Coordinates of C-alpha atoms in Angstrom, one line a residue:
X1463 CA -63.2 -57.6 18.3
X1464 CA -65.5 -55.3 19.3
X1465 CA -65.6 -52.2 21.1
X1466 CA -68.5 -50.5 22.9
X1467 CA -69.1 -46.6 22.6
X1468 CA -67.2 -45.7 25.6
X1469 CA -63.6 -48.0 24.8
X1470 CA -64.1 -46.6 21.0
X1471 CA -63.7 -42.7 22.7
X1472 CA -60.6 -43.7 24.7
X1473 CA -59.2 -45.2 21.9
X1474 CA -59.6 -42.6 19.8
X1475 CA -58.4 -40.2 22.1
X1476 CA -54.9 -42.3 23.2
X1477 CA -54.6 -42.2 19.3
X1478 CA -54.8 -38.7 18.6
X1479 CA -52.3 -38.0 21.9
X1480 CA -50.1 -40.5 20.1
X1481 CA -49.9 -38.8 16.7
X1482 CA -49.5 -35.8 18.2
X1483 CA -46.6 -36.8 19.7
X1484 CA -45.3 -38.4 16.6
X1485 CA -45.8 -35.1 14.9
X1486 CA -44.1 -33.1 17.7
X1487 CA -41.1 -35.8 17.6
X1488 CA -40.6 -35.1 13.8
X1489 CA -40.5 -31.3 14.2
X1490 CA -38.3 -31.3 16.9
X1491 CA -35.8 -33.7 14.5
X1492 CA -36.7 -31.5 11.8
X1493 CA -35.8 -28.5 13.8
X1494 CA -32.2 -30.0 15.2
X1495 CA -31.5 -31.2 11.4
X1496 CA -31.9 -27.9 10.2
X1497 CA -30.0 -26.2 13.4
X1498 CA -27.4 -29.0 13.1
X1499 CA -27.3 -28.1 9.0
X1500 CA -26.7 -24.2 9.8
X1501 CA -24.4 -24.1 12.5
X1502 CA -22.2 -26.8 9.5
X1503 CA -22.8 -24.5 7.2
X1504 CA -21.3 -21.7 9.5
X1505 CA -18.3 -23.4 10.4
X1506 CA -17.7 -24.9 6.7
X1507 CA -18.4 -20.9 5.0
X1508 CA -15.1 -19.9 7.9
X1509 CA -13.5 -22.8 6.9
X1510 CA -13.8 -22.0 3.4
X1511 CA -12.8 -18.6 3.7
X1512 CA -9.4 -18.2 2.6
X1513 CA -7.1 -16.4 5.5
X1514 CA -5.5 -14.1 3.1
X1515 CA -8.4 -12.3 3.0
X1516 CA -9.5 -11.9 6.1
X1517 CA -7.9 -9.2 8.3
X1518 CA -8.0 -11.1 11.4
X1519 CA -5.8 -13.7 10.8
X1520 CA -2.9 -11.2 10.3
X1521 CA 0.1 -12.9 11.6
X1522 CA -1.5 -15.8 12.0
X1523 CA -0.8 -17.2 8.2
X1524 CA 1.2 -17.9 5.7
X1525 CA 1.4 -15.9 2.9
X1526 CA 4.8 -16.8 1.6
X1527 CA 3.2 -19.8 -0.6
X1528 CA 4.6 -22.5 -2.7
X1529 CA 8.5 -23.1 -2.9
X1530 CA 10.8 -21.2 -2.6
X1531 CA 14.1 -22.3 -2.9
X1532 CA 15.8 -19.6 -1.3
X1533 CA 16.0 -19.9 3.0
X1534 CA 15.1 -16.1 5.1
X1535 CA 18.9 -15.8 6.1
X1536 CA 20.1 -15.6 2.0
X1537 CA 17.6 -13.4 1.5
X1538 CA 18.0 -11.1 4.1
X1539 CA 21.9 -11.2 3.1
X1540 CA 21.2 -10.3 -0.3
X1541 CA 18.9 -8.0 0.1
X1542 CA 21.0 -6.0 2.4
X1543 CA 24.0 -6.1 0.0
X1544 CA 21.9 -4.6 -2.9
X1545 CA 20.7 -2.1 -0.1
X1546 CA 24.7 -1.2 0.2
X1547 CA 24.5 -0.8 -3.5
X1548 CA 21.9 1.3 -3.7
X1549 CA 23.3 3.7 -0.3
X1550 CA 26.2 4.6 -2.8
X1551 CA 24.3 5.8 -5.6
X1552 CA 21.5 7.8 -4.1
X1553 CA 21.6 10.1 -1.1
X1554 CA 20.1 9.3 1.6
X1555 CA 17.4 11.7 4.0
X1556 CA 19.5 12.5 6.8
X1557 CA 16.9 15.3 8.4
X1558 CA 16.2 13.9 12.0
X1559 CA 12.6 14.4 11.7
X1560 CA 12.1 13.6 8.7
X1561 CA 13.9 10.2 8.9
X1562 CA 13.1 9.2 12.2
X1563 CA 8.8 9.9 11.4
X1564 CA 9.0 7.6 7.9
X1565 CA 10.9 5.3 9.9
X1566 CA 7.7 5.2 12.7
X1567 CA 5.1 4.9 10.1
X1568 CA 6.7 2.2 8.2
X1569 CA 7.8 0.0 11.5
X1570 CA 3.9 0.8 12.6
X1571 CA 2.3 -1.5 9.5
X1572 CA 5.3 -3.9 10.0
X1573 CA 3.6 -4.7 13.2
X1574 CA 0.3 -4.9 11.8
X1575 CA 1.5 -7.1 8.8
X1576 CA 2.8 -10.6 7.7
X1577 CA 6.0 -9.7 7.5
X1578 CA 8.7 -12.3 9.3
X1579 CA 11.6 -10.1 8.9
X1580 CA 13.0 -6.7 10.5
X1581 CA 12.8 -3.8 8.5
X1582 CA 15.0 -1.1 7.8
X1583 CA 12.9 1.9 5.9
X1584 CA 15.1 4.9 4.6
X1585 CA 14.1 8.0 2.3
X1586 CA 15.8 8.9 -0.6
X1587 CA 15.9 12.6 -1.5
X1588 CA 14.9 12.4 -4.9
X1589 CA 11.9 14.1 -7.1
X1590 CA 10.7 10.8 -8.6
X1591 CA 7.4 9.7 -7.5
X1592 CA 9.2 5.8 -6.3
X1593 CA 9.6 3.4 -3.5
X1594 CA 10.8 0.4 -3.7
X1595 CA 11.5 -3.0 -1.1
X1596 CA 13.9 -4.9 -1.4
X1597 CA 14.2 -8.8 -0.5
X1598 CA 15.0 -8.8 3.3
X1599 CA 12.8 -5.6 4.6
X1600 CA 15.0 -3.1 2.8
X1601 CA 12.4 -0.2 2.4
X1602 CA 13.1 2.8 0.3
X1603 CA 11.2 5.8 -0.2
X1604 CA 11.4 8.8 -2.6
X1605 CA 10.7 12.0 -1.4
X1606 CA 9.1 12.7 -4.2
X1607 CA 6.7 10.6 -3.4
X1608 CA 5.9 11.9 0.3
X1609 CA 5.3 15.4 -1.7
X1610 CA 2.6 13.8 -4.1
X1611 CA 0.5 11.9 -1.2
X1612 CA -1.7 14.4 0.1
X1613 CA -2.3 12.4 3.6
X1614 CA -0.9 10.0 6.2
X1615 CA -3.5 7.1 5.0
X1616 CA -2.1 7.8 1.2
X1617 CA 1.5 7.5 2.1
X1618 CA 0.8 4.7 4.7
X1619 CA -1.0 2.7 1.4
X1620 CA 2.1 3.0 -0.9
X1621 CA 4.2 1.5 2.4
X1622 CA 1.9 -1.1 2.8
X1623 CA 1.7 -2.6 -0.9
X1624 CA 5.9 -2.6 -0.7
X1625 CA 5.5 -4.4 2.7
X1626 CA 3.4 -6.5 1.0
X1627 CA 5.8 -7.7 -1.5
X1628 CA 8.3 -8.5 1.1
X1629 CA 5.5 -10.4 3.6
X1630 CA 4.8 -12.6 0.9
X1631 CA 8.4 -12.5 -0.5
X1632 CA 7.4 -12.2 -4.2
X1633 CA 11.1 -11.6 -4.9
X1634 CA 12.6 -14.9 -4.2
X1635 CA 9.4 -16.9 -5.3
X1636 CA 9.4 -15.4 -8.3
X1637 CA 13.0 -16.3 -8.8
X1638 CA 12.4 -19.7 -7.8
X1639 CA 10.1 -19.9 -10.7
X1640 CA 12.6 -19.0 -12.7
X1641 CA 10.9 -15.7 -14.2
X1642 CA 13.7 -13.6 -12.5
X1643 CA 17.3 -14.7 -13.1
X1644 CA 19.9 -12.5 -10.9
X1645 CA 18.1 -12.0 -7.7
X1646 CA 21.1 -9.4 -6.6
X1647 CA 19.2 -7.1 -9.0
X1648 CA 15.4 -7.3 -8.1
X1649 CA 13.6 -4.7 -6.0
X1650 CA 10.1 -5.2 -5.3
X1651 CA 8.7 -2.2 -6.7
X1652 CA 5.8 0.0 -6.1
X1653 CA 2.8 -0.9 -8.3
X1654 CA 5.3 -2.6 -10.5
X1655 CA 3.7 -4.4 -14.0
X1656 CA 0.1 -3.1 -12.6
X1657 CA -0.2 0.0 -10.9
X1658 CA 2.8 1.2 -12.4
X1659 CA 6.5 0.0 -11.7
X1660 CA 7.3 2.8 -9.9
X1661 CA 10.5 1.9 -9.3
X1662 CA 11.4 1.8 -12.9
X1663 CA 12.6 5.6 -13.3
X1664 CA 14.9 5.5 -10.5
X1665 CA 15.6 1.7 -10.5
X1666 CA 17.4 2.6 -14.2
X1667 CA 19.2 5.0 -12.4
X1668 CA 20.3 2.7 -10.0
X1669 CA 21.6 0.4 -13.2
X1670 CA 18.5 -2.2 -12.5
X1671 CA 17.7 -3.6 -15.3
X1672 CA 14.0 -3.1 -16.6
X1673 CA 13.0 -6.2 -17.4
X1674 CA 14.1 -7.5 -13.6
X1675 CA 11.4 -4.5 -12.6
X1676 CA 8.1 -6.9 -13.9
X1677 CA 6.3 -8.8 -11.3
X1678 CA 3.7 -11.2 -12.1
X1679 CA 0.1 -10.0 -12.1
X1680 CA -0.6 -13.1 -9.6
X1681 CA 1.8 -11.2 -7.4
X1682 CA 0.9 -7.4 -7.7
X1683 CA -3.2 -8.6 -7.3
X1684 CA -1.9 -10.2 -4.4
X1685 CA 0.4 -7.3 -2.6
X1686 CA -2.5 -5.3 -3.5
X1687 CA -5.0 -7.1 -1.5
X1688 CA -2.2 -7.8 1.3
X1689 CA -1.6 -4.3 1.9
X1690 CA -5.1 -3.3 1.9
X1691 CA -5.6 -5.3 5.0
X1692 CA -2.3 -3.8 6.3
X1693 CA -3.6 -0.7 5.6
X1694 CA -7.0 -1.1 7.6
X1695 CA -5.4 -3.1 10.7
X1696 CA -3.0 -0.2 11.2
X1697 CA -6.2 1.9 12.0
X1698 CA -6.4 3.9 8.5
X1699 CA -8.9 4.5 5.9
X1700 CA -8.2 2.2 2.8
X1701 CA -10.1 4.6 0.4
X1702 CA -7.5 7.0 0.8
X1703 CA -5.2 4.6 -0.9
X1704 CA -7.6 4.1 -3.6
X1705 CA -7.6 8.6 -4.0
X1706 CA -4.2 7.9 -4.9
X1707 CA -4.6 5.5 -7.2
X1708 CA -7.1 7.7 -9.0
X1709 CA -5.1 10.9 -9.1
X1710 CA -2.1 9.3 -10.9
X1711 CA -4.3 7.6 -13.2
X1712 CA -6.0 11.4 -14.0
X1713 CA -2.0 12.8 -13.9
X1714 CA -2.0 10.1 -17.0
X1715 CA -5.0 11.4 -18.4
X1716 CA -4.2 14.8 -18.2
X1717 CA -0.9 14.8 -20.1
X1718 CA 0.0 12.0 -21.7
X1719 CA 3.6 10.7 -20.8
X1720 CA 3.9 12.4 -17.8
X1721 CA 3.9 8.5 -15.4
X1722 CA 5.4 6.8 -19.3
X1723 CA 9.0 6.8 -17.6
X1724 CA 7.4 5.4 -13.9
X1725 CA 5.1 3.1 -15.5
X1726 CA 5.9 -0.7 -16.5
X1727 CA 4.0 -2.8 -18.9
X1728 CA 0.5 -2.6 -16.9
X1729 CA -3.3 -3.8 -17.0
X1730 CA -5.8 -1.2 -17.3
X1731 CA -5.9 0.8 -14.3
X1732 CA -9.5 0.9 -14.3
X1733 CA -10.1 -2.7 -13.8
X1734 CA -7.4 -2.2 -10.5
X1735 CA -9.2 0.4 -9.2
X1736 CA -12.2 -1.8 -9.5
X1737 CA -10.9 -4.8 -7.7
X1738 CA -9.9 -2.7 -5.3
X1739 CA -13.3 -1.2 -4.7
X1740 CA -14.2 -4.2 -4.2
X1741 CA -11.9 -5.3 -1.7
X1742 CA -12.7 -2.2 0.6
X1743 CA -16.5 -3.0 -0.3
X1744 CA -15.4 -6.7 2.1
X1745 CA -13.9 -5.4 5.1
X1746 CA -15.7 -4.9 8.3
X1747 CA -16.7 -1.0 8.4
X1748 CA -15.5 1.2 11.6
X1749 CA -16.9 3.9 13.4
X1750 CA -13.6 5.7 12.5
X1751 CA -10.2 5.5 10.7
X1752 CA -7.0 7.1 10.9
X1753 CA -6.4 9.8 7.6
X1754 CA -3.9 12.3 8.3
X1755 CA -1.9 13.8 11.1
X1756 CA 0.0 17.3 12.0
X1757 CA 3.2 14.8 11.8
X1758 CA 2.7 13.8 8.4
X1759 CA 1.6 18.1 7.4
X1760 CA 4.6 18.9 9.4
X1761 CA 7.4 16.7 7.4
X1762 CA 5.9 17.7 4.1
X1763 CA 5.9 21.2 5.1
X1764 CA 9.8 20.9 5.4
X1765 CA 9.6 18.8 2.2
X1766 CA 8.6 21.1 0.4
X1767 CA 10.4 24.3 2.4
X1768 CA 13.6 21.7 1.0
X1769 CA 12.2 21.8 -2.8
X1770 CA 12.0 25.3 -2.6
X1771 CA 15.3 26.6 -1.8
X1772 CA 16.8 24.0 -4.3
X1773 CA 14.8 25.3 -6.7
X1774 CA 15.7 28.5 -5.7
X1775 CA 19.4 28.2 -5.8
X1776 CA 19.0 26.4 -9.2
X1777 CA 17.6 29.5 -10.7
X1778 CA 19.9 31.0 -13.7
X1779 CA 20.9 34.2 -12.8
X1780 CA 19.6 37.7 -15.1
X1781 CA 21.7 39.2 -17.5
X1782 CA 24.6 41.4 -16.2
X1783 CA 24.4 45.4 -17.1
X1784 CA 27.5 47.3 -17.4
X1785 CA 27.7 51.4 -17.3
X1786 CA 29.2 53.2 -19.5
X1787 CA 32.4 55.6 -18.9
X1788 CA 30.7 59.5 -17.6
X1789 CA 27.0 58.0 -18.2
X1790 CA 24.9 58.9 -14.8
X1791 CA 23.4 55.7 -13.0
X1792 CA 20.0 56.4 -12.3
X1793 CA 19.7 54.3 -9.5
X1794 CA 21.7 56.5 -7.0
X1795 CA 19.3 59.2 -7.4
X1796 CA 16.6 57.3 -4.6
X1797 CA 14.1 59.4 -5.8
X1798 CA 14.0 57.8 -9.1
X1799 CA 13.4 54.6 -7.6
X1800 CA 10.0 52.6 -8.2
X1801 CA 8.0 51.6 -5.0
X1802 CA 7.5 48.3 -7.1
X1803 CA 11.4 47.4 -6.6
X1804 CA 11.1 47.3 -3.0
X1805 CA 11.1 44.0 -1.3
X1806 CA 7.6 43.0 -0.8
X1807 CA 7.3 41.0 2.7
X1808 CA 4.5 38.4 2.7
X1809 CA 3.6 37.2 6.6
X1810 CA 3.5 33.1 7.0

């Protein structure tokens, strides 16, 4: 078949628009593919993100994990029959202000955590740096403690690890596993077998035995990440957790021995501190964050007004002088008295 000049021109030209079209087809499939191929991607990089690390799906989870053997209602009843316990052996803050503010900062995290169980949150007047959570939301904490933070955010981080523990209910599942025996005796303690089984001073005290003080490293890597979040949902600046971290570890440094007592069997600190650098390094900045308040300045202030007098009153007394028989006492002449006897009066 033939075709003359003019049919060759058309042709050529309805098989140019054709290819064209062909090639306009493909890109447009190419293009959807790829579109198609992101928005998977997308969905299967939420998917794949785990929810216990992702601050939005706070209460929305499940963080208790695995079996557990033990049902909400025994451990609640346990825990508040060790709480009993530990109420007759300790004395409890019973300063209105004092009480009722720890009380408001602890229920505030409750709300912002995992937790599926009320809490009761008490302070203990005692100089050990400690706080410790029972099974149940049975929250105790040292004053001791509330002296050595040096901000709201600081104190709020201890709370949140302990609440932590008790979200995720690392007591009974640990029993369950069978790595704790007598669950009457186990308080989930602060930093315990990582940061630093804080609870161990005051838990022997309490007649806890140490070796029911050790939590799995599993456990404290995860309390630690938990109450991170808990920490940055409840509006405050997760760093300052971190501060604290780092000024215990240079109390350590400093003098050795001084934490040996408040300290379990632990991992090197350092590496902690590094993981939980990194964690921070993941959450979604803010323009702002919570850090301290006059509330928190205000019950330390009486804190330490509290220390003070104790201290005071635990002061030996001088050594008693007696006069002898006819021998003149020179301090009833006033002129022989020394301007540096006088009281001195210092203005708050």
């Amino acid at each position: 078949m033939s075709l003359n000049s003019p049919h060759k021109s058309l042709f050529r030209f309805l098989l140019i628009i054709c290819l064209l079209l062909m090639l306009t087809s493909g890109y447009n499939i190419s293009a959807q593919s790829d579109n198609q191929k992101n928005e998977k991607k997308s969905s299967n990089n939420r998917k794949d993100k785990d929810p216990k690390n992702d601050p939005s799906q706070i209460g929305n989870r499940d963080v208790t994990g695995g079996v557990n053997f033990y049902s909400l209602e025994k451990e609640i009843a346990m825990g508040k029959a060790l709480a009993q316990d530990v109420e007759k052996q300790v004395k409890i803050v019973d300063d209105p202000i004092i009480a009722e503010y720890i009380n408001r900062l602890g229920q505030n995290i409750v709300r912002n955590s995992d937790a599926i169980v009320p809490f009761t949150i008490k302070a203990i007047d005692s100089s050990d740096i400690n706080a410790f959570a029972l099974p149940g939301g049975f929250f105790f904490i040292n004053t001791g403690l509330i002296i050595e933070t040096k901000s709201e955010a600081e104190l709020a981080g201890v709370m949140a690890h302990e609440i932590a523990h008790v979200a995720a209910r690392h007591g009974t599942r640990q029993a369950t596993r069978g790595e704790l025996i007598n669950l009457a005796t186990i308080p989930l303690i602060f930093m315990g077998g990582g940061w630093a089984g804080y609870g161990a001073q005051q838990a022997v005290g309490l007649l806890i035995p140490m070796k029911f003080l050790q939590f799995s490293r599993q456990f404290e890597d995860e309390a630690d990440n938990l109450g991170l979040q808990y920490l940055y949902k409840s509006g405050y600046d997760p760093v300052e957790l971190l501060n604290f971290f780092e000024r215990l570890q240079a109390m350590e440094k400093k003098k050795k021995g001084t934490l040996a007592k408040v300290f379990s069997t632990h991992p090197a600190n350092a590496d902690r501190i590094k993981k939980t650098q990194k964690a921070i390094s993941e959450l979604d900045s803010r323009p702002d964050y919570a850090i301290n308040t006059s509330e928190f300045n205000k019950v330390k202030s009486l804190l330490l007004q509290k220390q003070s007098l104790i201290k005071t009153e635990d002061r030996p007394t001088g050594p008693t002088l007696r006069r002898r028989p006819g021998q003149e006492d020179a301090s009833d002449d006033p002129e022989s008295k020394d301007d540096d006897e006088r009281p001195t009066l210092k203005r708050r």
